[in-house]
XYZ file of C-alpha atoms in Angstrom:
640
model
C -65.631 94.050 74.053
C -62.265 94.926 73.590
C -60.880 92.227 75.129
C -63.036 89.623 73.156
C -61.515 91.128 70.022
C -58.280 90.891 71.017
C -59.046 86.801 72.281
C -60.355 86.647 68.770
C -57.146 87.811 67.127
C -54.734 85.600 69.273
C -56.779 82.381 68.269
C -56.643 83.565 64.581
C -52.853 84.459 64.232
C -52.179 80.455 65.001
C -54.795 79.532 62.241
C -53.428 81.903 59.597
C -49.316 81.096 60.202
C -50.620 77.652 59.569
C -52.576 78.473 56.877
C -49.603 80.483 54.946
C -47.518 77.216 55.956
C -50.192 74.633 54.308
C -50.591 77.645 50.688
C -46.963 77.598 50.164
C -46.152 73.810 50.083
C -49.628 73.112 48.229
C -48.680 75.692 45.790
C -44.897 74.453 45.423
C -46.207 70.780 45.065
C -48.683 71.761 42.923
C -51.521 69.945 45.096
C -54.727 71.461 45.228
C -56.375 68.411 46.980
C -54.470 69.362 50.479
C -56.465 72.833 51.056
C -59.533 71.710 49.072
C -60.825 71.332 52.895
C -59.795 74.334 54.463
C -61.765 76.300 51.640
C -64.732 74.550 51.516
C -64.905 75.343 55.627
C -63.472 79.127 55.047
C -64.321 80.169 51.477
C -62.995 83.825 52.136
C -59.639 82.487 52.111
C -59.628 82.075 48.605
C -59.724 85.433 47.608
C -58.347 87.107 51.208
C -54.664 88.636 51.067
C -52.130 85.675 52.960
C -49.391 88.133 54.047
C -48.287 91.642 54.289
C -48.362 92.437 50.602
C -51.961 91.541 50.075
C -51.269 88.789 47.922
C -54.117 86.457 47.601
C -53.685 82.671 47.001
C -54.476 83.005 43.025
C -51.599 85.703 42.842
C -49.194 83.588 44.782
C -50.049 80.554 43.151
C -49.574 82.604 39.678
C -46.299 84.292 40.284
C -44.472 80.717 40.650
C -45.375 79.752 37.239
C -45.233 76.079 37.863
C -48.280 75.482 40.099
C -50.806 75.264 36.434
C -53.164 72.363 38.105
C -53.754 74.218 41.344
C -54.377 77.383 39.246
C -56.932 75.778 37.236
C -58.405 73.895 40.288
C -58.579 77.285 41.977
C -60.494 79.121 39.110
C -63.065 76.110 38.431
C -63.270 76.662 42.612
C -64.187 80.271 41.973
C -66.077 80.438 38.814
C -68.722 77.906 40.413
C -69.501 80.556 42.658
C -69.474 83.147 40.758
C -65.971 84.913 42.210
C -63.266 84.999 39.610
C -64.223 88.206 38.737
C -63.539 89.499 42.369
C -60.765 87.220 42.930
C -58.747 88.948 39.218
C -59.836 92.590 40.518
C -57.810 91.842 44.004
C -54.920 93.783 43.917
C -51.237 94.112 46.265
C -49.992 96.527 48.008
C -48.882 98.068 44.427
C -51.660 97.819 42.687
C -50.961 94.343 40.965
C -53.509 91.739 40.278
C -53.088 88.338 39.235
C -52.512 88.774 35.867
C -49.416 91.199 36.341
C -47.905 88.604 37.777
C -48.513 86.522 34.988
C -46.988 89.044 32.775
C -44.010 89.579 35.163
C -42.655 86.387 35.410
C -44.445 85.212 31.312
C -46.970 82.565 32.817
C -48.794 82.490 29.427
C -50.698 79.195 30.734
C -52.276 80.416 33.732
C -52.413 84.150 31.619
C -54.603 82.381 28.935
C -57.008 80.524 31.539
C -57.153 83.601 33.792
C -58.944 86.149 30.530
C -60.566 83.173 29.132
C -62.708 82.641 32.610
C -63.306 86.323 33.059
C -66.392 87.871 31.835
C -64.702 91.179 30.752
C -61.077 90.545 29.316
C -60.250 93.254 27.768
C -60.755 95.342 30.736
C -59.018 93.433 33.142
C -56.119 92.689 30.795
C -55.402 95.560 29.498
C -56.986 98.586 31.650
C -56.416 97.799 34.789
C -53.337 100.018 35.967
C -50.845 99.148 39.001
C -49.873 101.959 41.082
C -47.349 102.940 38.732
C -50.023 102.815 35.951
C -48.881 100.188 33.945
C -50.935 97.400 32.889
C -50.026 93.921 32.377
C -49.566 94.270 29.386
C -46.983 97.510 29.794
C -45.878 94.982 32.337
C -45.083 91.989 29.615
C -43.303 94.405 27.252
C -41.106 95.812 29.917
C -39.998 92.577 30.634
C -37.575 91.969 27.627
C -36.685 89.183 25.898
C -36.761 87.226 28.762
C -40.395 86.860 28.383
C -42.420 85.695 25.677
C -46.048 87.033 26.757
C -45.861 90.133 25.101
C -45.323 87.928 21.462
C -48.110 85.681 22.778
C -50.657 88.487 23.799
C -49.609 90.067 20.609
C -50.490 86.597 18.619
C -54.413 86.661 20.089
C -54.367 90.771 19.201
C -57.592 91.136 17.334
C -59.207 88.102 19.653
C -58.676 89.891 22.985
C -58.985 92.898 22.097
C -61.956 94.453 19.465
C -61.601 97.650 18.707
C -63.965 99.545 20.910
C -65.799 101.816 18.828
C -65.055 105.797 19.054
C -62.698 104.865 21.502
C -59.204 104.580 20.519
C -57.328 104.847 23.598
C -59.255 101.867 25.364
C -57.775 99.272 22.820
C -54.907 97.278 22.869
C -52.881 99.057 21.233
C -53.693 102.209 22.291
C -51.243 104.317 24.496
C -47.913 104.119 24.443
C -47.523 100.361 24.169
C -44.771 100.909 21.126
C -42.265 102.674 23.928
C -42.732 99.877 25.920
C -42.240 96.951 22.771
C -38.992 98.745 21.986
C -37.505 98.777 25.199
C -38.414 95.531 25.707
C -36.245 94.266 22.583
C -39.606 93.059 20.756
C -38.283 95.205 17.532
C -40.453 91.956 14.985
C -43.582 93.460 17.812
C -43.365 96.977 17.263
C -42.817 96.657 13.680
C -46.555 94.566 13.284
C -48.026 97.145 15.943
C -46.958 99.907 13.253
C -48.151 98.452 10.389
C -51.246 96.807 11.108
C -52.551 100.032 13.212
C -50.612 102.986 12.523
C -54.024 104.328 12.825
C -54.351 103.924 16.146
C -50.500 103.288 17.525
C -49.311 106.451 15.979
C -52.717 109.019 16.409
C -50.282 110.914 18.130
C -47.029 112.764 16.982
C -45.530 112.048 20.366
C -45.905 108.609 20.160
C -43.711 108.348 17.724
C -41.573 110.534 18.694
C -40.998 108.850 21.479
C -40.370 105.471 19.686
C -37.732 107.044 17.564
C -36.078 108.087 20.820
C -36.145 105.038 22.123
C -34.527 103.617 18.694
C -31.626 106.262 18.748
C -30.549 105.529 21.995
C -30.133 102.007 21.165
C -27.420 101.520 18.233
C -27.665 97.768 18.836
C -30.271 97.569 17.225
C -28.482 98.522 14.171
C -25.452 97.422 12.306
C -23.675 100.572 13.293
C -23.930 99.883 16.552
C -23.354 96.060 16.558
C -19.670 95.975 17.552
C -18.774 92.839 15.097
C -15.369 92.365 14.453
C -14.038 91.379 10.880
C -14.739 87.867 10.505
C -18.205 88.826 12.404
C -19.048 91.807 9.511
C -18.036 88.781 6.558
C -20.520 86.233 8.291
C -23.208 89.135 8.279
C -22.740 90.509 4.911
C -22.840 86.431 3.793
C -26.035 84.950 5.372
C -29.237 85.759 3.624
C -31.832 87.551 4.979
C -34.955 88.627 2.837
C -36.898 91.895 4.144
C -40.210 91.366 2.151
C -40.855 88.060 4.340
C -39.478 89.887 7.402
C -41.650 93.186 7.040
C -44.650 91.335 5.725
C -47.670 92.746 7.031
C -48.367 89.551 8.513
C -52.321 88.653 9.667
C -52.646 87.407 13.092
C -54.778 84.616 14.042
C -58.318 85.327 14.473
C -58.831 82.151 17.042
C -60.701 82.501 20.074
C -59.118 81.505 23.242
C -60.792 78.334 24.151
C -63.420 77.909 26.881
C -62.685 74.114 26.987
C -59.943 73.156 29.910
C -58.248 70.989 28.286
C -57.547 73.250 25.104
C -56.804 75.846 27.563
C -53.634 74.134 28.523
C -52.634 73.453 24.890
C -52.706 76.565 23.496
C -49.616 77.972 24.786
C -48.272 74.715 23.388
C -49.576 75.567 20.243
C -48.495 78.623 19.915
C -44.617 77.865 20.318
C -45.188 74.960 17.683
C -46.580 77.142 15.203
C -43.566 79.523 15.916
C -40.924 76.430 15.342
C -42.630 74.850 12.217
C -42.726 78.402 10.234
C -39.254 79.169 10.881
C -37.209 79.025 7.562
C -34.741 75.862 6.975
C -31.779 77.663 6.749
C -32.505 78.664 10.185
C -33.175 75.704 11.523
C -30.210 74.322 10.561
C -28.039 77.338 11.548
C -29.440 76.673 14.986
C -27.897 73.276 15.333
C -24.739 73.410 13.343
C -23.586 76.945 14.255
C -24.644 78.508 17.332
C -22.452 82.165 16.932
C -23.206 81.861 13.248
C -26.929 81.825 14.803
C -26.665 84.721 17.008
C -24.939 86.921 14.490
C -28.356 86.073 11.970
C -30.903 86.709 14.867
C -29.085 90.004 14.815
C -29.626 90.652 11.159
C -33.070 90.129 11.432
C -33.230 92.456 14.372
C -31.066 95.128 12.414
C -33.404 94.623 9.189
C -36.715 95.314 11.058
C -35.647 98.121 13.077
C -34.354 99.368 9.775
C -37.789 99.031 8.542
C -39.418 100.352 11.781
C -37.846 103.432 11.627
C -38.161 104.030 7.964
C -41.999 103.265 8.317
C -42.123 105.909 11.809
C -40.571 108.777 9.560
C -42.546 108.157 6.601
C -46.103 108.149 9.330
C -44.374 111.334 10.857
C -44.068 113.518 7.603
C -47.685 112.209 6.950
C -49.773 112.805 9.822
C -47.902 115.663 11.662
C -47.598 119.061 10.668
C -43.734 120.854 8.977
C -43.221 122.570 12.578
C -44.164 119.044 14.793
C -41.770 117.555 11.992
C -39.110 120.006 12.983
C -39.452 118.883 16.609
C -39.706 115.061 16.229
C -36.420 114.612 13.920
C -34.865 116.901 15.610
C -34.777 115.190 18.919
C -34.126 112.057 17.357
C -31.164 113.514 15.272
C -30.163 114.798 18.793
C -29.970 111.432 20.168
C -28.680 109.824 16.979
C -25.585 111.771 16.919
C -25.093 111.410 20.759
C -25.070 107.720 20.055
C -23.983 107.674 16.640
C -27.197 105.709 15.425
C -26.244 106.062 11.573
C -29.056 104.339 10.473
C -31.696 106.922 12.191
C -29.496 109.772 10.744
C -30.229 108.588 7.358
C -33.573 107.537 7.644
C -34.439 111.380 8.633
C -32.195 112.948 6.066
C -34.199 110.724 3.589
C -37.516 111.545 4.947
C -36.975 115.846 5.184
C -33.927 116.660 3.170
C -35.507 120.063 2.858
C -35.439 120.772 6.643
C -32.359 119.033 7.552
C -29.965 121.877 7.638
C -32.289 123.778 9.970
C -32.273 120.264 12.014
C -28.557 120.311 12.552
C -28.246 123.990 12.861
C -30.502 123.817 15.422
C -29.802 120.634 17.365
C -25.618 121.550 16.686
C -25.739 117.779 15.242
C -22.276 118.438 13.177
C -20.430 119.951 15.996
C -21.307 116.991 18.471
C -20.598 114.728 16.016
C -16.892 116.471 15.653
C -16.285 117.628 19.452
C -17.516 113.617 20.082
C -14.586 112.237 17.420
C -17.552 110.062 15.717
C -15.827 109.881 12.328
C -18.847 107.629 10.975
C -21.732 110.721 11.446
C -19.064 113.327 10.512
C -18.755 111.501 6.728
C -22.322 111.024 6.904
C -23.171 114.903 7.299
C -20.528 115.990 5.645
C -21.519 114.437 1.992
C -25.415 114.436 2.258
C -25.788 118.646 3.621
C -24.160 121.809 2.852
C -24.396 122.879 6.375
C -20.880 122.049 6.837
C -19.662 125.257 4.916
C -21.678 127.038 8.052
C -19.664 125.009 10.345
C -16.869 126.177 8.907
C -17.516 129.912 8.549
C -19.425 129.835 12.236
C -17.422 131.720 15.357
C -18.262 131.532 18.583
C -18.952 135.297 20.231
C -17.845 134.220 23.456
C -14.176 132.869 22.762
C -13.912 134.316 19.112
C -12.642 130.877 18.240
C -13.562 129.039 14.512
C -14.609 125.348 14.255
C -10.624 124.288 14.566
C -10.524 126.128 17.236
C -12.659 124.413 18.978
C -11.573 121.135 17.585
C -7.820 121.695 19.075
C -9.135 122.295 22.798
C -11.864 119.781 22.589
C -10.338 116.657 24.150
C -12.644 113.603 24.350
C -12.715 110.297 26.310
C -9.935 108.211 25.738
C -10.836 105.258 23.168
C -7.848 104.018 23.694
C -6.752 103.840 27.115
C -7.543 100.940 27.950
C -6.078 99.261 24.901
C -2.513 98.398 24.035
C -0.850 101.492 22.445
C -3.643 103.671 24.182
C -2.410 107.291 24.734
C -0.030 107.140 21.447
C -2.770 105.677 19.222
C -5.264 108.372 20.600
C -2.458 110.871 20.060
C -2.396 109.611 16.651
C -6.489 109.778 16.665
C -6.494 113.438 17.461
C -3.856 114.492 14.983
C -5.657 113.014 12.527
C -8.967 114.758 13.311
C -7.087 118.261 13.644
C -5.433 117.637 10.092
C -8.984 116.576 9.023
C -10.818 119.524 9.970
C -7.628 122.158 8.943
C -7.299 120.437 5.256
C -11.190 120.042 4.597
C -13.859 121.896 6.484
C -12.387 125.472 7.511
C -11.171 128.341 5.269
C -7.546 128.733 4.662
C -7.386 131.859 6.695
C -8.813 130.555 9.345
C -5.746 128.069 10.441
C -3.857 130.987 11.952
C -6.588 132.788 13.374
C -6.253 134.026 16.786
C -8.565 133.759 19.580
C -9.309 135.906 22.379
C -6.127 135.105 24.284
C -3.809 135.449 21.430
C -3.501 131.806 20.945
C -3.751 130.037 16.960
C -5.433 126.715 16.769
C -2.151 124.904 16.803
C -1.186 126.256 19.642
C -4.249 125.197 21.305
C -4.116 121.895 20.439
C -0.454 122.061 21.739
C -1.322 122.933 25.286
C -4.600 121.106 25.505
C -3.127 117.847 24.498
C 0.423 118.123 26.201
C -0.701 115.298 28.834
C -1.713 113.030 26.000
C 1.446 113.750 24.357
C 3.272 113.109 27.267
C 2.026 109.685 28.043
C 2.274 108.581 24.188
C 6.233 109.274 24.535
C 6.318 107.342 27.845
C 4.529 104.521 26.087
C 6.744 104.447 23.191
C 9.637 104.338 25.157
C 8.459 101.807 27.381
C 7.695 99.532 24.608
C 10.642 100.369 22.271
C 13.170 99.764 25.334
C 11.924 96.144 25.817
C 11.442 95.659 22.665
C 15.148 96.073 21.649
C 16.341 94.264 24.713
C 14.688 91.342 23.285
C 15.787 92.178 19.537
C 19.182 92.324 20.436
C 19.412 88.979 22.772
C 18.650 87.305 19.108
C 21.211 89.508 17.258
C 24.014 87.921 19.963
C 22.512 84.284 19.535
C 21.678 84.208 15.871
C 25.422 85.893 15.351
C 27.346 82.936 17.521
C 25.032 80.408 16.028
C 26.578 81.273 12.474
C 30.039 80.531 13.122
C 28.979 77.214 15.692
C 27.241 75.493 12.953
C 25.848 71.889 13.915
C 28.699 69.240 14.038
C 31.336 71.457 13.222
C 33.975 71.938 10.244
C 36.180 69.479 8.413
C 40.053 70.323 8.108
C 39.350 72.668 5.122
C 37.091 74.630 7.180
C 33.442 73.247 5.295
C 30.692 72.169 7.534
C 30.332 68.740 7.905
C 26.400 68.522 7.132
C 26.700 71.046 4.266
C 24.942 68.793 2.017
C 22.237 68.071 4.536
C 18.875 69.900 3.687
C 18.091 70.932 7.530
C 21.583 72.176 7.495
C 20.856 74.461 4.707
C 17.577 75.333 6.625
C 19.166 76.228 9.625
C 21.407 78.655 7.430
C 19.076 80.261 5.801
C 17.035 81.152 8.717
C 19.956 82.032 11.206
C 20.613 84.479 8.436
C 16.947 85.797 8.714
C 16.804 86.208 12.554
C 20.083 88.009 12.144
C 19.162 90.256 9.760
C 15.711 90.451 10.887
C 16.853 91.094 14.309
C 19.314 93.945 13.534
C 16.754 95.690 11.902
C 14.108 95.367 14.435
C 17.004 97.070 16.694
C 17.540 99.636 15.008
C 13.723 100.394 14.629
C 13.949 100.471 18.019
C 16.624 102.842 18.509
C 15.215 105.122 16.428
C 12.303 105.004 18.502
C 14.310 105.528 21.531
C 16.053 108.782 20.000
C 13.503 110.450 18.837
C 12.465 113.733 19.227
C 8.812 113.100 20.334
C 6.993 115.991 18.151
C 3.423 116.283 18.183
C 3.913 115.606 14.295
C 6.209 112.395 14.446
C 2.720 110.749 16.298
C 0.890 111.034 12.946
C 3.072 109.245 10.929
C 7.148 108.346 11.490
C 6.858 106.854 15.616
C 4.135 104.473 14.439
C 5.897 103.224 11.236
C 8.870 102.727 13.035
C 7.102 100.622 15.647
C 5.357 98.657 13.112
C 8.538 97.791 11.218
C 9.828 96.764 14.616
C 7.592 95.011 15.915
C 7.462 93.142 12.899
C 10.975 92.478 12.130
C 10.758 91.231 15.901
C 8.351 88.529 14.803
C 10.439 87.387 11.841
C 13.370 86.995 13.791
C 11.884 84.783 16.862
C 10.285 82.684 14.323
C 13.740 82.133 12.232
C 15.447 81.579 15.276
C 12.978 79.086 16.793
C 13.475 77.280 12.729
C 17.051 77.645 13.193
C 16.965 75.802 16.590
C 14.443 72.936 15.375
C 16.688 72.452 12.121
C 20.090 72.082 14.404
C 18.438 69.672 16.285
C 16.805 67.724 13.221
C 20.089 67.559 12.035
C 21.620 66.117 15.024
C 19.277 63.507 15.929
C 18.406 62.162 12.802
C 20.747 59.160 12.328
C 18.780 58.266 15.407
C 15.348 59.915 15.549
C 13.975 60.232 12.010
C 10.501 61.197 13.028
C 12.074 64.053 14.982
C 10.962 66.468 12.379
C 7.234 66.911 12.666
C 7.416 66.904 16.666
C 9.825 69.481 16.422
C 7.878 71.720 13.954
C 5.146 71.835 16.385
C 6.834 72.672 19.231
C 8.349 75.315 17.809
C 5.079 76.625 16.693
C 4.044 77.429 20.504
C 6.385 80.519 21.118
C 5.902 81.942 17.863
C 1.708 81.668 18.555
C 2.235 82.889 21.470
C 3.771 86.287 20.720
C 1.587 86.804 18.080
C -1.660 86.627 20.461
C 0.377 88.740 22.500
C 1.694 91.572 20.064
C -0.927 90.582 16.816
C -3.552 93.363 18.421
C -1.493 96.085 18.886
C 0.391 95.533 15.518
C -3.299 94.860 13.643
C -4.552 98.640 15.066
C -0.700 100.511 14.272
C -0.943 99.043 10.801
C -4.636 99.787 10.413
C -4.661 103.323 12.217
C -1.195 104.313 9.842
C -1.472 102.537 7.041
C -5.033 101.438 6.235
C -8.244 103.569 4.644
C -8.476 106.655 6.111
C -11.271 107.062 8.994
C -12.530 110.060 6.693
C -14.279 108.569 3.274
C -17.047 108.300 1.452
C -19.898 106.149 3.216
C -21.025 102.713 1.708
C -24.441 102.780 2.222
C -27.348 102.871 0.292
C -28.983 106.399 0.739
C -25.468 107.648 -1.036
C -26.139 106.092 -4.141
């Protein structure tokens, strides 16, 4: 017996490698007609697992998301005799059926077909759990922006899914499936699942707390957190975006997915159209004209509705959950705001429970993260809109007996910096400025000598916790001043010998021959710049060089001087390079007349060049030392 069995087995191997052979290519081809055979002789094999992960011909033919006419000859196949409902319950090794590997890979073709031939969609779609207990519809969500089925399944909400009566949990949109929306980057989703059933979507106080975790740890989805540079913030604050039409509690479609085969196949078609044709014109046009313009509006639009999200989540939280679950909710998502300096969320929960916000940050230490983590952006926020910074300031620890500036001197965060130009003597800079910050506004006057346990006053702590960083701002400095001046002073000695070797020399009485020439007078005028410019840069320099190095001269004098260097530098390389293009305009143009313009942008080159080279690091000394201070008021709308 045994032995027929195993006969059996080594006549079937043969038949299945060939099978697997014949599924793939059909499937890749798309040809249904070249296995029609085989299945008609061995109807099992349409709904038998075809390899080691017990993935049956429909799943395989799914996950490619190209092979739509063998699908759909594969389902007619199996709906004539009455197996499509077995062959969508088959399941992998992990628990996946055919439609999670629609969802994974956003087949929304074969997706729509596959409910619209099933007898029970809503169960199969949206019930049936992998062995990691996530449906496909959990499955479409955590896929990102890189798929679309969540925003289809979303589109055919009320269709698929009727609410089930008395029970909540067995709908669509029960469950966590707003956790899953936000990860995924569907913010315009999660917004519509929140407003059109809040009822259901946020029946639970941990649902939403949960989404407003999710939110905090992702500043991107805010302007806070969206990194733009200057020119990037003037774009945003200039293109028009209007939140009534973006919040809208918009009405999804109420359309039946169609038994008919070939409407089947359109209505994924359909649905992008519709999507195309109601975007706005300015949009449109954006999308052809300006692509970075584009991005940087897609990104106001996400900003604007997770503005809104949150703002509706708080306003659900205060409403259905009790003061204490209140207490719990913001404060973990204050928690995670201030870790990741989410301003937005900050304000949206100061604006929601101003009367429990103090005991939010008290608890949750919110102010003290926000100053130990050198976040000047939630320090202004907390410190204008609650009076629990006076408890800040009055608070010492037991442990160390050591007051908020205390704490603030030894507290040494990660560099910001380092890995910029200037790094350790612009962070130097950073700290000082925090220290002075925290001494002028935030402690008590007495408190600025105040000793800890080991004798030590908070000066003296920052002193000895930031004597590394001091010591690599000086080497820095030095290293920058020293070549610097070597280059300064190369165009003092040229621009100097170029004054007295003017270009084709002195008559008898000692004139310059091409004193009446106009590029002469050019070249005189800016040989006298680079010299002058030159000398100063030098000395800028030198002062630089001689310098004491005090924890103090990092605030203020070493990065003025460097400025003033660096920029008298740049006015004497461009002189000079003038200089040099006017001696030779003046030379060559009895010969050359068109000289001129050729020369003028050549010279151009060098000068560009340093200025891509040095324009950073002078843009962040001049900003850090001379612009607005990183303490003011903030410009945003719950302040006014």
């Amino acid at each position: 017996m045994k032995q027929q069995e195993s006969l059996d087995e080594s006549l079937q191997k043969p038949l299945d490698e060939r099978f697997n052979l014949l599924l793939h290519k059909a499937v890749f081809d798309d040809d249904w007609n070249s296995l029609s055979e085989i299945f008609e002789e061995h109807p099992a094999r349409r709904t038998d697992p075809v390899n080691d992960q017990k993935e049956t011909p429909l799943m395989f033919a799914v996950g490619t998301n190209r092979s739509h006419r063998f699908v759909k000859s594969l389902v007619s196949d199996l709906s004539r005799d009455g197996l499509i409902n077995q062959a969508l319950a088959e399941r992998n090794y992990q628990g996946d059926t055919a439609l999670h590997y629609a969802a994974t890979v956003g087949n929304v073709t074969d997706f729509t077909l596959l409910v619209s031939s099933s007898s029970k969609p809503v169960e199969l779609a949206f019930n049936y759990k992998n062995n990691y207990g996530r449906t496909p519809l959990f499955v479409a969500a955590y896929q990102g922006k890189r798929n679309k089925m969540l925003e289809f399944l979303f589109s055919r909400l009320r269709v698929l899914n009727p609410p089930i009566s008395g029970i909540p949990d067995r709908s669509l949109c029960g469950g966590d499936l707003l956790g899953p929306a936000i990860e995924g980057e569907f913010i315009d989703i999660a917004l519509k699942l929140v407003k059109e059933h809040s009822e259901i979507i946020l029946s639970k106080g941990w649902n939403i707390q949960r989404a407003l975790d999710k939110l905090a740890r992702n500043p991107k989805f805010f302007r806070s957190g969206s990194g733009l540079g200057f020119f990037g913030h003037l774009i945003y604050s200039l293109l028009p975006v209007h939140e009534s039409k973006i919040v809208a509690n918009e009405k999804t479609t109420t359309q039946r997915f169609p038994k008919d085969e070939e409407s089947i196949y359109t209505t994924a078609k359909e649905f992008y159209h519709r999507k195309c044709t109601s975007e706005a014109w300015f949009k449109r046009i954006l999308r052809y004209i300006a692509s970075p313009i584009m991005n940087i509006y897609d990104m106001k639009v996400t900003h604007t509705q997770a503005n809104q999200l949150v703002q509706c989540l708080c306003e659900n939280a205060v409403k259905r959950c009790t003061k204490e679950f209140v207490f719990v909710i913001f404060g973990s998502t204050m928690s995670n705001a201030v870790r990741f300096e989410t301003l937005e969320v900050i304000e949206e929960i100061i604006r929601a429970s101003p009367s429990i916000i103090d005991s939010i940050l008290d608890v949750n230490n919110a102010f003290d993260e926000a100053i130990k983590r050198r976040q000047y952006r939630t320090y202004n926020l907390l410190y204008q809109i609650t009076s629990y910074r006076m408890l800040i300031a009055s608070r010492l620890d037991d442990d160390t007996n050591e007051n908020m500036l205390q704490i603030v001197a030894k507290t040494l965060p990660s560099r910001k910096f380092t890995n910029h130009m200037g790094g350790a003597a612009l962070q130097m800079q950073h700290e000082l400025q925090w220290f002075k910050e925290i001494e002028s506004n935030l402690v008590e006057p007495s408190y600025k000598e105040e000793l800890n346990r080991q004798g030590k006053t908070p000066r003296m702590v920052f002193s000895e916790v930031h004597e590394s960083l001091l010591t690599e701002g000086r080497d820095w400095m030095k290293a920058a001043a020293d070549s610097s001046s070597t280059v300064a002073a190369l165009i003092v000695t040229v621009a100097f010998a170029a004054a007295f070797t003017v270009p084709g020399g002195n008559k008898s009485e000692g004139k310059p021959v091409y004193l009446d020439n106009g590029s002469f007078m050019l070249f005189i005028i800016s040989d006298a710049v680079a010299l002058f410019s030159s000398v100063t840069s030098v000395l800028m320099f030198l002062g630089i060089l001689t310098s004491r190095y005090a924890e103090e001269d990092f605030l203020y004098t070493l990065p003025t001087k460097m400025t003033i260097g660096l920029i008298s530098l740049f006015l004497s390389l461009a002189a000079m390079i003038v200089a040099f293009s006017a001696t030779l305009s003046v030379v060559l143009q009895d010969k050359v007349r068109w000289i001129a313009a050729p020369l003028l942008a050549i010279a151009c080159i060098p000068v560009g060049v340093f200025g891509v080279l040095q324009f950073p690091l002078l843009v962040r000394l001049i900003n850090s030392t001379f612009g607005p201070s990183i303490f003011h008021k903030q410009n945003r709308r719950m302040l006014h």
